[in-house]
Short mmCIF file of C-alpha atoms in Angstrom, two decimals:
data_model
loop_
_atom_site.label_atom_id
_atom_site.label_comp_id
_atom_site.label_asym_id
_atom_site.label_seq_id
_atom_site.Cartn_x
_atom_site.Cartn_y
_atom_site.Cartn_z
CA ASN A 35 0.62 24.42 3.24
CA GLY A 36 1.19 26.63 6.04
CA VAL A 37 -0.51 30.37 6.78
CA ASP A 38 3.15 31.72 5.82
CA GLU A 39 3.60 30.35 2.68
CA ILE A 40 -0.40 31.50 1.89
CA ARG A 41 0.65 35.45 2.80
CA GLU A 42 3.76 35.21 0.52
CA LEU A 43 1.45 33.96 -2.08
CA ILE A 44 -1.09 36.96 -1.24
CA SER A 45 1.85 39.28 -1.61
CA SER A 46 3.17 38.52 -4.78
CA VAL A 47 -1.01 38.24 -6.04
CA ARG A 48 -1.11 42.07 -5.82
CA LEU A 49 1.97 42.53 -8.09
CA ALA A 50 0.83 42.87 -11.85
CA PRO A 51 1.91 40.46 -14.22
CA SER A 52 5.07 41.25 -16.19
CA MET A 53 4.43 39.78 -19.56
CA SER A 54 1.07 38.20 -20.06
CA LYS A 55 -2.51 39.20 -19.36
CA TYR A 56 -3.15 36.92 -16.52
CA LYS A 57 -1.32 35.36 -13.81
CA VAL A 58 -2.09 31.62 -12.76
CA TYR A 59 -1.41 30.56 -9.80
CA ILE A 60 -1.82 26.59 -9.25
CA ILE A 61 -2.22 24.62 -6.21
CA ASP A 62 -1.74 21.14 -6.32
CA GLU A 63 -3.26 18.97 -3.57
CA PHE A 64 -5.36 21.90 -1.97
CA HIS A 65 -7.13 19.88 0.52
CA MET A 66 -3.34 19.29 2.39
CA LEU A 67 -3.33 23.08 3.52
CA SER A 68 -4.07 23.88 7.34
CA THR A 69 -7.08 25.03 8.61
CA SER A 70 -5.36 29.01 9.32
CA ALA A 71 -3.92 28.48 5.59
CA PHE A 72 -7.16 28.47 4.29
CA ASN A 73 -9.00 30.90 6.57
CA ALA A 74 -5.94 33.35 5.44
CA LEU A 75 -6.82 32.72 1.55
CA LEU A 76 -10.22 33.23 1.60
CA LEU A 77 -10.43 37.12 1.01
CA THR A 78 -8.18 36.66 -1.59
CA LEU A 79 -10.29 33.95 -3.47
CA GLU A 80 -13.40 36.13 -2.52
CA GLU A 81 -11.81 39.03 -4.27
CA PRO A 82 -8.69 38.29 -6.32
CA PRO A 83 -7.53 41.05 -8.67
CA THR A 84 -8.99 40.90 -11.77
CA ASN A 85 -5.40 39.41 -13.50
CA VAL A 86 -5.30 36.76 -11.38
CA VAL A 87 -6.42 33.41 -11.49
CA PHE A 88 -6.32 30.46 -8.84
CA ILE A 89 -6.62 26.85 -10.03
CA LEU A 90 -7.21 24.87 -7.07
CA ALA A 91 -6.38 21.00 -7.51
CA THR A 92 -7.29 18.04 -5.33
CA THR A 93 -7.89 14.71 -4.88
CA ASP A 94 -10.19 15.00 -2.15
CA ILE A 95 -12.73 17.29 -2.27
CA GLN A 96 -14.64 16.28 0.41
CA SER A 97 -11.56 17.81 2.61
CA VAL A 98 -12.05 21.33 1.26
CA PRO A 99 -13.86 23.41 3.22
CA ILE A 100 -17.24 24.90 1.99
CA THR A 101 -16.22 28.10 2.60
CA VAL A 102 -13.62 27.64 -0.17
CA LEU A 103 -15.72 25.73 -2.33
CA SER A 104 -18.51 28.57 -2.36
CA ARG A 105 -15.82 30.95 -3.73
CA CYS A 106 -14.91 28.76 -6.53
CA GLN A 107 -16.07 27.55 -9.98
CA ARG A 108 -15.96 23.59 -9.56
CA PHE A 109 -14.58 21.31 -12.41
CA ASP A 110 -14.92 17.59 -11.61
CA PHE A 111 -12.53 15.72 -14.22
CA LYS A 112 -13.72 12.03 -15.00
CA PRO A 113 -11.68 8.76 -15.60
CA ILE A 114 -11.40 8.58 -19.32
CA GLY A 115 -13.45 5.49 -21.29
CA LYS A 116 -11.25 2.28 -21.73
CA GLY A 117 -12.43 2.84 -25.45
CA ALA A 118 -10.97 6.29 -25.80
CA ILE A 119 -7.98 5.02 -24.29
CA ILE A 120 -7.21 1.83 -26.54
CA LYS A 121 -8.06 4.27 -29.70
CA GLN A 122 -5.09 6.71 -28.32
CA LEU A 123 -2.75 4.04 -27.86
CA LYS A 124 -3.75 2.50 -31.19
CA PHE A 125 -2.96 5.54 -32.98
CA VAL A 126 0.36 6.44 -30.53
CA CYS A 127 1.38 2.49 -31.72
CA SER A 128 0.72 3.27 -35.75
CA GLN A 129 2.86 6.62 -35.43
CA GLU A 130 5.74 5.09 -33.89
CA ASN A 131 5.58 1.83 -35.30
CA ILE A 132 4.94 -0.39 -31.97
CA GLU A 133 3.52 -3.76 -32.88
CA ILE A 134 1.07 -4.64 -29.79
CA ASN A 135 -1.86 -7.15 -30.11
CA ASP A 136 -5.56 -5.82 -29.01
CA ASN A 137 -5.61 -7.93 -25.85
CA ALA A 138 -2.22 -5.91 -24.41
CA LEU A 139 -3.86 -2.60 -25.59
CA SER A 140 -6.90 -3.84 -23.48
CA GLU A 141 -4.96 -4.58 -20.09
CA ILE A 142 -2.87 -1.23 -20.45
CA ALA A 143 -6.45 0.56 -20.87
CA ASP A 144 -7.27 -1.23 -17.51
CA MET A 145 -4.05 -0.89 -15.77
CA SER A 146 -3.90 3.00 -16.23
CA ASN A 147 -7.33 3.34 -14.24
CA GLY A 148 -8.96 5.78 -16.77
CA GLY A 149 -5.45 8.19 -16.87
CA MET A 150 -4.06 8.69 -20.15
CA ARG A 151 -0.96 9.84 -18.84
CA ASP A 152 -0.56 6.40 -17.22
CA ALA A 153 -1.43 4.67 -19.96
CA LEU A 154 0.93 6.42 -22.12
CA SER A 155 3.60 5.95 -19.94
CA LEU A 156 2.99 2.48 -19.52
CA LEU A 157 3.06 1.78 -23.25
CA ASP A 158 6.65 3.60 -23.50
CA GLN A 159 8.12 1.44 -21.10
CA ILE A 160 6.72 -1.88 -22.91
CA SER A 161 7.82 -0.44 -26.02
CA VAL A 162 11.29 -1.39 -25.58
CA HIS A 163 10.24 -5.33 -26.47
CA ASP A 164 11.65 -6.98 -29.55
CA GLY A 165 8.46 -8.25 -31.92
CA GLU A 166 4.74 -7.78 -31.32
CA ILE A 167 3.85 -7.28 -27.55
CA THR A 168 1.75 -9.53 -25.72
CA GLU A 169 -0.63 -9.51 -22.92
CA ASP A 170 1.78 -12.14 -21.38
CA ASP A 171 4.44 -9.29 -21.73
CA ILE A 172 2.45 -7.44 -19.77
CA ASP A 173 2.21 -9.27 -17.14
CA ASP A 174 5.78 -10.05 -17.34
CA THR A 175 7.01 -6.40 -17.32
CA PHE A 176 4.36 -4.76 -14.69
CA GLY A 177 3.60 -8.18 -12.33
CA ASN A 178 0.12 -7.53 -13.72
CA ILE A 179 -2.46 -10.55 -14.56
CA SER A 180 -4.53 -10.73 -17.64
CA ASN A 181 -8.33 -10.71 -17.51
CA LYS A 182 -7.72 -14.49 -19.05
CA LYS A 183 -5.88 -15.55 -16.16
CA ILE A 184 -9.00 -14.38 -13.99
CA ASP A 185 -11.44 -16.06 -16.33
CA ASP A 186 -9.47 -19.11 -15.89
CA LEU A 187 -9.94 -18.91 -12.01
CA ILE A 188 -13.27 -18.56 -12.32
CA THR A 189 -14.01 -21.45 -14.73
CA CYS A 190 -12.23 -23.49 -11.51
CA PHE A 191 -15.20 -22.23 -9.06
CA GLU A 192 -17.72 -23.46 -12.14
CA ALA A 193 -16.13 -26.73 -12.62
CA ASN A 194 -15.39 -27.33 -9.16
CA ASN A 195 -11.44 -28.12 -10.01
CA ILE A 196 -9.37 -28.04 -6.99
CA GLU A 197 -6.25 -28.69 -8.52
CA LYS A 198 -6.34 -26.09 -11.20
CA LEU A 199 -7.55 -23.63 -8.46
CA LEU A 200 -4.40 -24.16 -6.45
CA SER A 201 -1.80 -24.24 -9.56
CA LEU A 202 -3.44 -20.95 -10.84
CA VAL A 203 -3.08 -19.53 -7.33
CA SER A 204 0.44 -20.63 -7.05
CA GLU A 205 1.43 -19.06 -10.23
CA PHE A 206 0.30 -15.92 -9.24
CA GLN A 207 1.98 -15.67 -6.43
CA SER A 208 5.54 -17.05 -7.82
CA ASN A 209 4.96 -14.37 -10.84
CA GLY A 210 4.67 -11.83 -8.09
CA VAL A 211 1.61 -10.40 -9.22
CA ASN A 212 0.16 -7.40 -7.27
CA PHE A 213 -2.31 -8.82 -4.64
CA THR A 214 -4.50 -5.68 -4.71
CA LEU A 215 -4.72 -5.65 -8.34
CA LEU A 216 -5.71 -9.53 -8.16
CA ILE A 217 -8.29 -9.22 -5.57
CA SER A 218 -9.86 -6.23 -7.78
CA LYS A 219 -10.05 -8.25 -10.62
CA ILE A 220 -11.85 -10.98 -9.26
CA ILE A 221 -13.94 -9.00 -7.50
CA LEU A 222 -14.87 -7.24 -10.81
CA LYS A 223 -15.35 -10.47 -12.40
CA LEU A 224 -17.82 -11.49 -9.84
CA LYS A 225 -19.70 -8.05 -9.82
CA ASN A 226 -20.11 -8.82 -13.63
CA ILE A 227 -21.67 -12.54 -12.70
CA LEU A 228 -23.46 -11.29 -10.45
CA ILE A 229 -25.29 -8.66 -12.70
CA ASN A 230 -25.74 -11.27 -15.47
CA ILE A 231 -27.31 -13.77 -12.43
CA LYS A 232 -29.98 -11.10 -11.78
CA ALA A 233 -30.21 -10.15 -16.01
CA ASN A 234 -31.13 -14.23 -16.52
CA ASN A 235 -27.85 -14.14 -18.49
CA TYR A 236 -25.52 -16.71 -16.77
CA ASN A 237 -24.89 -20.06 -18.04
CA GLY A 238 -22.55 -20.83 -15.00
CA ASN A 239 -22.85 -23.13 -11.79
CA ILE A 240 -21.50 -20.24 -9.24
CA LEU A 241 -24.95 -19.34 -7.17
CA PHE A 242 -25.36 -15.71 -6.65
CA ASP A 243 -25.28 -16.06 -2.64
CA ASP A 244 -21.74 -17.47 -3.06
CA ALA A 245 -20.26 -14.74 -5.47
CA TYR A 246 -22.00 -11.81 -2.91
CA GLU A 247 -20.30 -13.85 0.02
CA MET A 248 -16.82 -14.00 -2.21
CA ILE A 249 -16.68 -10.07 -2.80
CA PHE A 250 -16.75 -9.22 0.73
CA THR A 251 -14.31 -12.27 2.02
CA LEU A 252 -12.32 -11.25 -0.95
CA ASN A 253 -12.34 -7.17 0.33
CA GLY A 254 -12.08 -8.29 3.68
CA LEU A 255 -8.68 -10.13 2.81
CA LEU A 256 -7.19 -6.73 1.83
CA SER A 257 -6.97 -5.54 5.34
CA GLN A 258 -4.96 -8.54 6.30
CA LEU A 259 -2.00 -7.15 4.28
CA LYS A 260 -1.31 -4.70 7.01
CA ASN A 261 -0.44 -7.96 9.58
CA GLY A 262 2.92 -9.02 7.60
CA ILE A 263 0.84 -12.62 6.90
CA ASP A 264 1.26 -14.34 3.67
CA PRO A 265 -1.93 -12.93 1.35
CA TYR A 266 -1.82 -16.00 -0.96
CA LEU A 267 -2.23 -18.38 2.27
CA TYR A 268 -5.35 -16.52 3.28
CA LEU A 269 -6.42 -16.54 -0.65
CA THR A 270 -6.54 -19.93 -1.28
CA ILE A 271 -7.99 -20.79 2.16
CA SER A 272 -11.10 -18.54 1.25
CA LEU A 273 -11.19 -19.55 -2.22
CA LEU A 274 -11.37 -23.60 -1.29
CA LYS A 275 -14.50 -22.57 0.77
CA TYR A 276 -16.53 -22.07 -2.34
CA ILE A 277 -15.62 -25.20 -4.26
CA LYS A 278 -18.55 -27.37 -3.95
CA SER A 279 -18.06 -31.17 -3.26
CA ASP A 280 -19.21 -33.61 -1.05
CA GLU A 281 -17.42 -36.12 1.30
CA ASN A 282 -16.91 -38.58 -1.57
CA GLY A 283 -15.10 -35.71 -3.58
CA VAL A 284 -18.50 -35.46 -6.09
CA ASN A 285 -19.08 -31.88 -6.84
CA TYR A 286 -22.55 -30.38 -6.65
CA PRO A 287 -22.87 -29.03 -10.24
CA GLN A 288 -22.00 -32.49 -12.10
CA VAL A 289 -24.58 -34.10 -9.72
CA ARG A 290 -26.96 -31.48 -10.16
CA ASN A 291 -26.64 -31.79 -13.87
CA ASN A 292 -26.71 -35.86 -13.76
CA ILE A 293 -29.93 -35.58 -12.35
CA ILE A 294 -31.66 -32.81 -14.83
CA GLY A 295 -30.70 -35.06 -17.86
CA GLN A 296 -32.24 -38.04 -16.20
CA SER A 297 -35.18 -36.29 -15.66
#
């Protein structure tokens, strides 16, 4: 990422290709170049030799100077859709005789974050299991957490089931579930609830304001990871805040439903 390396690259650019029609230079994580290195490469980018192609790859386009961007043709690579990833995984499984159920494939697709290479790598690692691969195998192997477990957690709020809530959090901790992944999945589930509430398509007992506030509370927990505290302790305390019950232990939704029934 220094100017000396860029000058060496520029010197080699002037040489004609020995075999192919073009010489292709791929600079990965291009945004990591120093300011002097960027400036040294500008003229070559503006007037490159006809037999040279530069491919500048970056994961942080905002850090690339506009003077460089204006001299390039830009291609934005987007995450692959979950459906397309599952379709390709099914094809690979059929070719390699890998037995795996749809829920497990869905979990792999979620974990890959839109990257086909990551999805195939995860499938390759889990393929050593004997018999049919299930979502539980995915969880045990990668420290993942299934969408079903997230649904169970949300059900605890809808039923105000404190015992089940504490049991689930304890299970997540003992199984070594990735805390960041856990929080991300809970937030995603709450986001869907917010959308369904606004679309009048939600029949549960979670209030909009509670779900909205919980999302920001959980997101704030991620910053606590740097402090060396037990994140599951803070998670338990934060979740208990949204369990609705009065001083007699009667949960609010049950009372509300009884009143509605009597009317």
